[in-house]
CSV table of C-alpha atoms in Angstrom, one decimal:
chain,number,residue,atom,x,y,z
S,1406,MET,CA,2.6,-18.9,-0.1
S,1407,SER,CA,1.1,-19.7,-3.4
S,1408,TYR,CA,0.8,-17.1,-6.2
S,1409,PRO,CA,-0.7,-14.9,-7.1
S,1410,ARG,CA,-1.1,-13.0,-3.9
S,1411,ILE,CA,-3.2,-9.9,-3.7
S,1412,ILE,CA,-1.1,-6.9,-2.9
S,1413,LEU,CA,-2.5,-3.4,-2.3
S,1414,GLY,CA,0.3,-0.8,-3.1
S,1415,ILE,CA,-0.1,2.7,-1.6
S,1416,PRO,CA,2.3,5.5,-2.1
S,1417,THR,CA,2.0,8.3,0.4
S,1418,ILE,CA,3.8,11.4,1.6
S,1419,SER,CA,2.8,12.9,5.0
S,1420,ARG,CA,-1.0,12.3,4.4
S,1421,PHE,CA,-1.4,9.8,7.2
S,1422,ASP,CA,-4.9,10.8,8.0
S,1423,LEU,CA,-6.0,9.9,4.5
S,1424,LEU,CA,-3.9,6.7,4.6
S,1425,SER,CA,-5.6,5.7,7.8
S,1426,ARG,CA,-9.0,6.3,6.3
S,1427,LEU,CA,-8.0,4.1,3.3
S,1428,ILE,CA,-6.7,1.3,5.5
S,1429,THR,CA,-10.0,1.4,7.5
S,1430,SER,CA,-11.9,1.0,4.2
S,1431,ILE,CA,-9.7,-1.9,3.2
S,1432,ASN,CA,-10.3,-3.7,6.4
S,1433,ILE,CA,-14.1,-3.9,5.9
S,1434,GLN,CA,-13.8,-5.6,2.5
S,1435,SER,CA,-15.0,-9.2,2.2
S,1436,ARG,CA,-11.7,-10.2,0.6
S,1437,LYS,CA,-8.8,-8.5,2.3
S,1438,PRO,CA,-5.4,-8.3,0.5
S,1439,ASP,CA,-2.6,-10.6,1.5
S,1440,LEU,CA,-0.4,-7.6,2.0
S,1441,ILE,CA,-0.8,-3.8,2.2
S,1442,PHE,CA,2.5,-2.3,1.0
S,1443,VAL,CA,2.9,1.4,1.9
S,1444,ILE,CA,5.7,3.5,0.3
S,1445,ASP,CA,6.3,6.3,2.8
S,1446,ASN,CA,7.8,9.0,0.7
S,1447,SER,CA,8.3,11.2,3.7
S,1448,ASN,CA,11.1,8.9,4.9
S,1449,GLY,CA,9.7,7.5,8.1
S,1450,GLY,CA,6.6,9.3,9.3
S,1451,TYR,CA,4.2,6.4,9.0
S,1452,LYS,CA,4.1,3.7,11.6
S,1453,LYS,CA,2.4,0.4,10.6
S,1454,THR,CA,-0.8,-0.3,12.5
S,1455,GLN,CA,-1.4,-4.0,11.7
S,1456,ASP,CA,0.5,-7.2,10.8
S,1457,ASN,CA,-0.4,-7.3,7.1
S,1458,ILE,CA,1.1,-3.9,6.4
S,1459,GLU,CA,4.7,-3.5,5.2
S,1460,VAL,CA,6.3,0.0,5.0
S,1461,PHE,CA,9.1,1.0,2.7
S,1462,LYS,CA,10.6,4.3,3.7
S,1463,THR,CA,12.2,6.5,1.1
S,1464,ASN,CA,13.1,10.2,0.6
S,1465,ASN,CA,10.7,10.6,-2.3
S,1466,LEU,CA,10.2,8.4,-5.3
S,1467,GLY,CA,7.1,10.3,-6.3
S,1468,VAL,CA,3.9,8.6,-7.3
S,1469,ALA,CA,5.1,7.2,-10.7
S,1470,GLY,CA,8.4,6.1,-9.2
S,1471,SER,CA,6.6,4.4,-6.3
S,1472,TRP,CA,4.3,2.6,-8.8
S,1473,ASN,CA,7.2,1.4,-10.9
S,1474,PHE,CA,9.1,0.2,-7.8
S,1475,MET,CA,6.1,-1.8,-6.6
S,1476,MET,CA,5.5,-3.3,-10.1
S,1477,LYS,CA,9.1,-4.6,-10.1
S,1478,ILE,CA,9.1,-6.2,-6.7
S,1479,PHE,CA,5.5,-7.7,-7.0
S,1480,GLU,CA,5.7,-8.9,-10.6
S,1481,LYS,CA,4.3,-12.4,-9.7
S,1482,ASP,CA,1.4,-11.0,-7.7
S,1483,LEU,CA,-1.8,-9.2,-8.4
S,1484,LEU,CA,-0.9,-5.7,-7.5
S,1485,ILE,CA,-3.6,-3.1,-7.0
S,1486,LEU,CA,-2.2,0.5,-6.9
S,1487,VAL,CA,-4.3,2.9,-4.8
S,1488,ASN,CA,-3.5,6.5,-4.0
S,1489,ASP,CA,-3.8,7.4,-0.3
S,1490,ASP,CA,-6.7,9.8,-0.8
S,1491,ASN,CA,-9.0,7.0,-2.1
S,1492,LYS,CA,-11.5,4.9,-0.1
S,1493,LEU,CA,-12.6,1.4,-1.1
S,1494,ILE,CA,-16.3,0.6,-1.0
S,1495,PRO,CA,-17.5,-3.0,-0.2
């Protein structure tokens, strides 16, 4: 895969209804991200619903800790940080 990839990074903690709404709004965009990376701070409650989602399970990094973690692992990519209570508009 060539760089930069577009990665959408989403930290969440047990707000899977909001996360689902956000992912639905991502899927209607004209340019979809190459990867949706979810940090599940509730340690395992979220189950991925599509192939372009990757879930990292943790006890609780917090929002800032989750952002820092994602910035380190996706340093060569275009990383868009989005909170789970947002909704993207086309």
